[in-house]
Amino acid sequence: MNILFLGAPGCGKGTQSKMLIKEYGIPQISTGDLLRSEISSKSELGNQLKDIISQGKFVNDEIVLELVSKKINSPECKKGFILDGFPRNLSQAKSLDKLLNTINIQIKYVFFIDVPSELLIKRCVGRITCDTCGRIENEYFSDFKEGDKCGDGVFVKRADDNEKTVTNRLKVYTEQTEPIIDYYKEKNILHTIIGGEGPATELTNQIFDILS
Ligand code: AP5
Ligand code: MG
């Protein structure tokens, strides 16, 4: 089962991916997470990425494609995968098609999570993520705060989740990512998840219904 999540920053791609991992046991390929882990490694590439991501701009297509290609070709993705945050522009979408054609697999479901834009900044600015297990919570919508414990880990904020950077991420999303919604619509594999402002579990149920 090969699945792709599309949607604006803060729409819930990561949150829904985690629900699918639990249910179907297939791995999530989040390009944002892969890039952040490169930054944490403090490599030369990581330092360059840090600047780009903190401005809310997109990382170069070749770098991202290389990361995705490695993952898709790894044994952990043999039974399927969940793409989260890739592709993000038309060129990446076409590169993904080429990559998948060479290994003879296809994306079966593209889920576009549609969330009113006025909610997205609050979702990102309030987001906290466990630095150990990756659990995603929100300071506005849950009892957890930055610095609280989560098992052996601690909830932390992402460096790109300040209002200025989020505003730019939303602008870049509208200009570069939104157009690929039509690309997948034309392929007849797009499913729009409606009521994206509602509880995460309701959205998960919509997704499970489509997958079953
Ligand atoms: P990335 O990490 O992918 O960030 P993003 O696309 O901006 O998306 P987010 O992770 O912010 O949001 P999400 O949809 O996962 O929401 P979440 O589930 O966490 O990319 C970061 C950066 O890396 C990019 O800006 C770019 O620089 C670079 N990059 C990444 N991929 C790239 C690519 N392919 N090409 C080039 N550059 C790339 O939820 C958000 C919050 O809302 C959480 O607090 C959550 O608890 C809450 N929430 C979720 N759902 C609900 C709900 N239904 N109700 C209430 N609260 C909810
Ligand atoms: Mg995410």
mmCIF file of C-alpha atoms and ligand atoms in Angstrom:
data_model
loop_
_atom_site.group_PDB
_atom_site.id
_atom_site.type_symbol
_atom_site.label_atom_id
_atom_site.label_comp_id
_atom_site.label_asym_id
_atom_site.label_seq_id
_atom_site.Cartn_x
_atom_site.Cartn_y
_atom_site.Cartn_z
ATOM 1 C CA MET A 1 0.000 0.000 0.000
ATOM 2 C CA ASN A 2 1.611 3.249 -1.158
ATOM 3 C CA ILE A 3 0.006 6.417 0.167
ATOM 4 C CA LEU A 4 0.702 10.112 -0.238
ATOM 5 C CA PHE A 5 -0.439 13.000 1.982
ATOM 6 C CA LEU A 6 -0.849 16.434 0.450
ATOM 7 C CA GLY A 7 -1.764 19.642 2.207
ATOM 8 C CA ALA A 8 -0.627 22.907 3.693
ATOM 9 C CA PRO A 9 1.782 23.271 6.617
ATOM 10 C CA GLY A 10 -0.100 22.262 9.758
ATOM 11 C CA CYS A 11 -2.985 20.498 7.981
ATOM 12 C CA GLY A 12 -2.218 17.229 9.796
ATOM 13 C CA LYS A 13 -0.099 15.173 7.366
ATOM 14 C CA GLY A 14 2.212 14.005 10.159
ATOM 15 C CA THR A 15 -0.645 13.360 12.586
ATOM 16 C CA GLN A 16 -2.582 11.228 10.084
ATOM 17 C CA SER A 17 0.575 9.412 8.924
ATOM 18 C CA LYS A 18 1.154 8.269 12.492
ATOM 19 C CA MET A 19 -2.380 6.811 12.668
ATOM 20 C CA LEU A 20 -1.741 4.820 9.474
ATOM 21 C CA ILE A 21 1.595 3.526 10.758
ATOM 22 C CA LYS A 22 -0.253 2.134 13.794
ATOM 23 C CA GLU A 23 -2.978 0.506 11.701
ATOM 24 C CA TYR A 24 -1.019 -0.776 8.711
ATOM 25 C CA GLY A 25 2.573 -1.011 9.970
ATOM 26 C CA ILE A 26 4.031 0.714 6.924
ATOM 27 C CA PRO A 27 6.704 3.398 7.347
ATOM 28 C CA GLN A 28 6.278 7.143 6.925
ATOM 29 C CA ILE A 29 8.674 8.985 4.653
ATOM 30 C CA SER A 30 8.545 12.586 5.868
ATOM 31 C CA THR A 31 10.986 14.730 3.915
ATOM 32 C CA GLY A 32 10.714 17.394 6.633
ATOM 33 C CA ASP A 33 11.805 14.843 9.281
ATOM 34 C CA LEU A 34 14.615 13.534 7.055
ATOM 35 C CA LEU A 35 15.892 17.078 6.482
ATOM 36 C CA ARG A 36 15.638 17.946 10.191
ATOM 37 C CA SER A 37 17.628 14.848 11.100
ATOM 38 C CA GLU A 38 20.322 15.913 8.607
ATOM 39 C CA ILE A 39 20.386 19.297 10.388
ATOM 40 C CA SER A 40 20.723 17.570 13.790
ATOM 41 C CA SER A 41 23.737 15.648 12.506
ATOM 42 C CA LYS A 42 25.468 19.042 12.083
ATOM 43 C CA SER A 43 26.912 17.975 8.725
ATOM 44 C CA GLU A 44 27.925 20.584 6.145
ATOM 45 C CA LEU A 45 24.751 19.828 4.192
ATOM 46 C CA GLY A 46 22.766 20.118 7.440
ATOM 47 C CA ASN A 47 24.081 23.631 8.031
ATOM 48 C CA GLN A 48 23.010 24.722 4.549
ATOM 49 C CA LEU A 49 19.572 23.155 5.048
ATOM 50 C CA LYS A 50 19.106 24.945 8.363
ATOM 51 C CA ASP A 51 19.211 28.353 6.680
ATOM 52 C CA ILE A 52 16.806 27.379 3.888
ATOM 53 C CA ILE A 53 14.259 25.760 6.210
ATOM 54 C CA SER A 54 14.373 28.588 8.743
ATOM 55 C CA GLN A 55 13.322 30.955 5.952
ATOM 56 C CA GLY A 56 10.423 28.687 4.993
ATOM 57 C CA LYS A 57 11.839 28.090 1.501
ATOM 58 C CA PHE A 58 12.021 24.769 -0.305
ATOM 59 C CA VAL A 59 15.178 22.696 -0.311
ATOM 60 C CA ASN A 60 16.661 21.903 -3.719
ATOM 61 C CA ASP A 61 14.740 19.147 -5.602
ATOM 62 C CA GLU A 62 17.831 16.940 -6.160
ATOM 63 C CA ILE A 63 18.655 16.765 -2.449
ATOM 64 C CA VAL A 64 15.111 15.820 -1.502
ATOM 65 C CA LEU A 65 14.743 13.308 -4.327
ATOM 66 C CA GLU A 66 17.949 11.574 -3.274
ATOM 67 C CA LEU A 67 16.652 11.201 0.310
ATOM 68 C CA VAL A 68 13.282 9.849 -0.856
ATOM 69 C CA SER A 69 14.795 7.496 -3.397
ATOM 70 C CA LYS A 70 17.086 5.925 -0.777
ATOM 71 C CA LYS A 71 14.136 5.334 1.551
ATOM 72 C CA ILE A 72 11.754 3.949 -1.091
ATOM 73 C CA ASN A 73 14.407 1.496 -2.224
ATOM 74 C CA SER A 74 15.160 0.321 1.328
ATOM 75 C CA PRO A 75 13.834 -3.031 2.637
ATOM 76 C CA GLU A 76 11.566 -1.320 5.208
ATOM 77 C CA CYS A 77 9.434 0.047 2.337
ATOM 78 C CA LYS A 78 8.908 -3.337 0.649
ATOM 79 C CA LYS A 79 5.287 -3.604 1.868
ATOM 80 C CA GLY A 80 4.479 0.034 1.157
ATOM 81 C CA PHE A 81 5.057 3.520 2.508
ATOM 82 C CA ILE A 82 3.417 6.801 3.412
ATOM 83 C CA LEU A 83 4.843 9.887 1.719
ATOM 84 C CA ASP A 84 4.441 13.023 3.847
ATOM 85 C CA GLY A 85 5.670 16.348 2.472
ATOM 86 C CA PHE A 86 6.891 15.005 -0.854
ATOM 87 C CA PRO A 87 6.274 15.848 -3.659
ATOM 88 C CA ARG A 88 5.906 19.571 -3.078
ATOM 89 C CA ASN A 89 6.048 20.927 -6.624
ATOM 90 C CA LEU A 90 5.304 19.692 -10.123
ATOM 91 C CA SER A 91 8.905 18.831 -10.868
ATOM 92 C CA GLN A 92 9.109 16.626 -7.740
ATOM 93 C CA ALA A 93 5.787 14.963 -8.673
ATOM 94 C CA LYS A 94 7.146 14.055 -12.119
ATOM 95 C CA SER A 95 10.443 12.841 -10.648
ATOM 96 C CA LEU A 96 8.511 10.634 -8.234
ATOM 97 C CA ASP A 97 6.557 9.095 -11.130
ATOM 98 C CA LYS A 98 9.818 8.334 -12.930
ATOM 99 C CA LEU A 99 11.363 6.821 -9.820
ATOM 100 C CA LEU A 100 8.331 4.618 -9.143
ATOM 101 C CA ASN A 101 8.120 3.529 -12.790
ATOM 102 C CA THR A 102 11.667 2.202 -12.665
ATOM 103 C CA ILE A 103 10.773 -0.064 -9.743
ATOM 104 C CA ASN A 104 7.334 -0.856 -11.098
ATOM 105 C CA ILE A 105 5.195 0.459 -8.253
ATOM 106 C CA GLN A 106 2.452 3.067 -8.062
ATOM 107 C CA ILE A 107 0.890 5.451 -5.586
ATOM 108 C CA LYS A 108 -2.651 4.186 -5.012
ATOM 109 C CA TYR A 109 -4.080 6.870 -2.752
ATOM 110 C CA VAL A 110 -3.360 10.582 -2.514
ATOM 111 C CA PHE A 111 -5.092 12.201 0.453
ATOM 112 C CA PHE A 112 -5.442 15.972 0.359
ATOM 113 C CA ILE A 113 -6.300 17.296 3.834
ATOM 114 C CA ASP A 114 -8.238 20.491 3.350
ATOM 115 C CA VAL A 115 -8.007 22.850 6.357
ATOM 116 C CA PRO A 116 -9.178 26.496 6.456
ATOM 117 C CA SER A 117 -6.122 28.724 6.130
ATOM 118 C CA GLU A 118 -6.916 30.799 9.245
ATOM 119 C CA LEU A 119 -6.315 27.706 11.432
ATOM 120 C CA LEU A 120 -2.959 26.726 9.965
ATOM 121 C CA ILE A 121 -0.744 29.327 11.643
ATOM 122 C CA LYS A 122 -2.157 28.467 15.090
ATOM 123 C CA ARG A 123 -1.639 24.753 14.401
ATOM 124 C CA CYS A 124 2.031 25.272 13.521
ATOM 125 C CA VAL A 125 2.894 27.863 16.165
ATOM 126 C CA GLY A 126 1.333 25.701 18.907
ATOM 127 C CA ARG A 127 2.847 22.417 17.731
ATOM 128 C CA ILE A 128 5.128 20.472 20.058
ATOM 129 C CA THR A 129 6.784 17.170 19.108
ATOM 130 C CA CYS A 130 8.371 14.542 21.343
ATOM 131 C CA ASP A 131 12.114 14.504 20.634
ATOM 132 C CA THR A 132 12.195 10.742 21.217
ATOM 133 C CA CYS A 133 9.012 9.067 19.936
ATOM 134 C CA GLY A 134 7.850 11.787 17.503
ATOM 135 C CA ARG A 135 4.409 12.152 19.127
ATOM 136 C CA ILE A 136 2.748 15.348 17.876
ATOM 137 C CA GLU A 137 0.683 17.526 20.232
ATOM 138 C CA ASN A 138 -0.407 21.148 20.353
ATOM 139 C CA GLU A 139 -0.138 23.706 23.150
ATOM 140 C CA TYR A 140 -3.455 25.285 22.175
ATOM 141 C CA PHE A 141 -5.470 22.085 21.823
ATOM 142 C CA SER A 142 -4.000 19.744 24.473
ATOM 143 C CA ASP A 143 -2.719 19.936 28.066
ATOM 144 C CA PHE A 144 0.909 19.503 26.991
ATOM 145 C CA LYS A 145 3.421 22.353 26.850
ATOM 146 C CA GLU A 146 6.948 22.739 25.467
ATOM 147 C CA GLY A 147 9.402 21.090 27.917
ATOM 148 C CA ASP A 148 6.847 18.577 29.281
ATOM 149 C CA LYS A 149 7.927 14.949 29.484
ATOM 150 C CA CYS A 150 6.667 12.318 27.041
ATOM 151 C CA GLY A 151 7.899 8.909 28.267
ATOM 152 C CA ASP A 152 11.676 9.117 28.049
ATOM 153 C CA GLY A 153 11.481 12.195 25.810
ATOM 154 C CA VAL A 154 10.572 15.859 26.019
ATOM 155 C CA PHE A 155 8.165 17.942 23.918
ATOM 156 C CA VAL A 156 10.070 20.453 21.787
ATOM 157 C CA LYS A 157 9.153 23.120 19.245
ATOM 158 C CA ARG A 158 10.359 23.166 15.658
ATOM 159 C CA ALA A 159 12.641 26.046 14.679
ATOM 160 C CA ASP A 160 10.449 26.839 11.637
ATOM 161 C CA ASP A 161 7.229 27.062 13.665
ATOM 162 C CA ASN A 162 7.369 30.797 14.396
ATOM 163 C CA GLU A 163 4.734 33.069 12.867
ATOM 164 C CA LYS A 164 7.065 34.742 10.356
ATOM 165 C CA THR A 165 8.419 31.488 8.911
ATOM 166 C CA VAL A 166 5.007 29.809 8.902
ATOM 167 C CA THR A 167 3.558 32.744 6.952
ATOM 168 C CA ASN A 168 6.251 32.276 4.331
ATOM 169 C CA ARG A 169 5.772 28.470 4.276
ATOM 170 C CA LEU A 170 2.075 29.046 3.561
ATOM 171 C CA LYS A 171 2.900 31.446 0.720
ATOM 172 C CA VAL A 172 5.346 28.984 -0.844
ATOM 173 C CA TYR A 173 2.756 26.201 -0.432
ATOM 174 C CA THR A 174 0.123 28.207 -2.309
ATOM 175 C CA GLU A 175 2.513 29.079 -5.133
ATOM 176 C CA GLN A 176 4.282 25.742 -5.597
ATOM 177 C CA THR A 177 2.424 22.864 -3.951
ATOM 178 C CA GLU A 178 -1.252 23.668 -4.533
ATOM 179 C CA PRO A 179 -0.913 23.192 -8.313
ATOM 180 C CA ILE A 180 -0.063 19.508 -7.854
ATOM 181 C CA ILE A 181 -3.512 18.818 -6.409
ATOM 182 C CA ASP A 182 -4.809 18.949 -9.997
ATOM 183 C CA TYR A 183 -1.968 16.705 -11.170
ATOM 184 C CA TYR A 184 -3.273 13.907 -8.925
ATOM 185 C CA LYS A 185 -6.919 14.737 -9.615
ATOM 186 C CA GLU A 186 -6.259 14.066 -13.302
ATOM 187 C CA LYS A 187 -4.740 10.698 -12.405
ATOM 188 C CA ASN A 188 -7.964 9.815 -10.511
ATOM 189 C CA ILE A 189 -6.172 8.921 -7.300
ATOM 190 C CA LEU A 190 -6.939 12.072 -5.311
ATOM 191 C CA HIS A 191 -9.194 11.883 -2.238
ATOM 192 C CA THR A 192 -10.041 15.165 -0.537
ATOM 193 C CA ILE A 193 -10.468 14.766 3.208
ATOM 194 C CA ILE A 194 -13.126 17.251 4.168
ATOM 195 C CA GLY A 195 -13.796 18.872 7.533
ATOM 196 C CA GLY A 196 -10.056 19.208 8.152
ATOM 197 C CA GLU A 197 -10.812 21.635 10.985
ATOM 198 C CA GLY A 198 -12.541 18.795 12.898
ATOM 199 C CA PRO A 199 -11.026 16.291 15.335
ATOM 200 C CA ALA A 200 -8.076 14.278 14.019
ATOM 201 C CA THR A 201 -9.851 10.970 14.769
ATOM 202 C CA GLU A 202 -12.756 11.905 12.462
ATOM 203 C CA LEU A 203 -10.324 12.519 9.625
ATOM 204 C CA THR A 204 -8.592 9.217 10.353
ATOM 205 C CA ASN A 205 -11.961 7.448 10.095
ATOM 206 C CA GLN A 206 -12.595 9.022 6.669
ATOM 207 C CA ILE A 207 -9.189 7.785 5.530
ATOM 208 C CA PHE A 208 -9.741 4.268 6.894
ATOM 209 C CA ASP A 209 -13.130 4.112 5.124
ATOM 210 C CA ILE A 210 -11.509 4.966 1.798
ATOM 211 C CA LEU A 211 -8.667 2.481 2.315
ATOM 212 C CA SER A 212 -11.037 -0.346 3.186
HETATM 213 P P1 AP5 B 1 7.552 19.627 6.756
HETATM 214 O O1 AP5 B 1 8.143 19.128 7.999
HETATM 215 O O2 AP5 B 1 7.000 18.675 5.796
HETATM 216 O O3 AP5 B 1 6.482 20.741 7.135
HETATM 217 P P2 AP5 B 1 5.075 21.174 6.428
HETATM 218 O O4 AP5 B 1 4.768 20.633 5.122
HETATM 219 O O5 AP5 B 1 5.114 22.637 6.532
HETATM 220 O O6 AP5 B 1 4.024 20.471 7.283
HETATM 221 P P3 AP5 B 1 3.991 20.386 8.818
HETATM 222 O O7 AP5 B 1 4.874 19.277 9.302
HETATM 223 O O8 AP5 B 1 4.228 21.749 9.401
HETATM 224 O O9 AP5 B 1 2.463 20.079 9.096
HETATM 225 P P4 AP5 B 1 1.674 18.702 9.102
HETATM 226 O O10 AP5 B 1 0.713 18.731 7.981
HETATM 227 O O11 AP5 B 1 2.577 17.518 9.202
HETATM 228 O O12 AP5 B 1 0.862 18.893 10.439
HETATM 229 P P5 AP5 B 1 0.930 18.089 11.843
HETATM 230 O O13 AP5 B 1 0.327 16.729 11.726
HETATM 231 O O14 AP5 B 1 2.269 18.193 12.474
HETATM 232 O O15 AP5 B 1 8.642 20.519 5.985
HETATM 233 C C1 AP5 B 1 9.398 21.492 6.681
HETATM 234 C C2 AP5 B 1 10.341 22.210 5.734
HETATM 235 O O16 AP5 B 1 11.259 21.275 5.149
HETATM 236 C C3 AP5 B 1 9.688 22.896 4.518
HETATM 237 O O17 AP5 B 1 9.228 24.192 4.837
HETATM 238 C C4 AP5 B 1 10.852 22.920 3.526
HETATM 239 O O18 AP5 B 1 11.773 23.939 3.842
HETATM 240 C C5 AP5 B 1 11.535 21.594 3.781
HETATM 241 N N1 AP5 B 1 10.982 20.517 2.926
HETATM 242 C C6 AP5 B 1 10.263 19.435 3.361
HETATM 243 N N2 AP5 B 1 9.918 18.669 2.317
HETATM 244 C C7 AP5 B 1 10.416 19.253 1.213
HETATM 245 C C8 AP5 B 1 10.358 18.957 -0.170
HETATM 246 N N3 AP5 B 1 9.702 17.868 -0.623
HETATM 247 N N4 AP5 B 1 10.971 19.794 -1.044
HETATM 248 C C9 AP5 B 1 11.623 20.893 -0.605
HETATM 249 N N5 AP5 B 1 11.714 21.236 0.695
HETATM 250 C C10 AP5 B 1 11.115 20.434 1.590
HETATM 251 O O19 AP5 B 1 -0.119 18.967 12.692
HETATM 252 C C11 AP5 B 1 0.155 20.321 13.002
HETATM 253 C C12 AP5 B 1 -0.403 20.661 14.384
HETATM 254 O O20 AP5 B 1 -1.823 20.609 14.335
HETATM 255 C C13 AP5 B 1 0.011 19.693 15.507
HETATM 256 O O21 AP5 B 1 0.196 20.412 16.681
HETATM 257 C C14 AP5 B 1 -1.175 18.729 15.638
HETATM 258 O O22 AP5 B 1 -1.295 18.223 16.945
HETATM 259 C C15 AP5 B 1 -2.344 19.642 15.253
HETATM 260 N N6 AP5 B 1 -3.406 18.934 14.567
HETATM 261 C C16 AP5 B 1 -3.303 18.096 13.503
HETATM 262 N N7 AP5 B 1 -4.514 17.663 13.095
HETATM 263 C C17 AP5 B 1 -5.417 18.275 13.931
HETATM 264 C C18 AP5 B 1 -6.839 18.247 14.010
HETATM 265 N N8 AP5 B 1 -7.586 17.531 13.158
HETATM 266 N N9 AP5 B 1 -7.438 19.004 14.961
HETATM 267 C C19 AP5 B 1 -6.685 19.761 15.827
HETATM 268 N N10 AP5 B 1 -5.340 19.810 15.792
HETATM 269 C C20 AP5 B 1 -4.719 19.080 14.852
HETATM 270 MG MG MG B 2 4.653 17.256 9.306
#
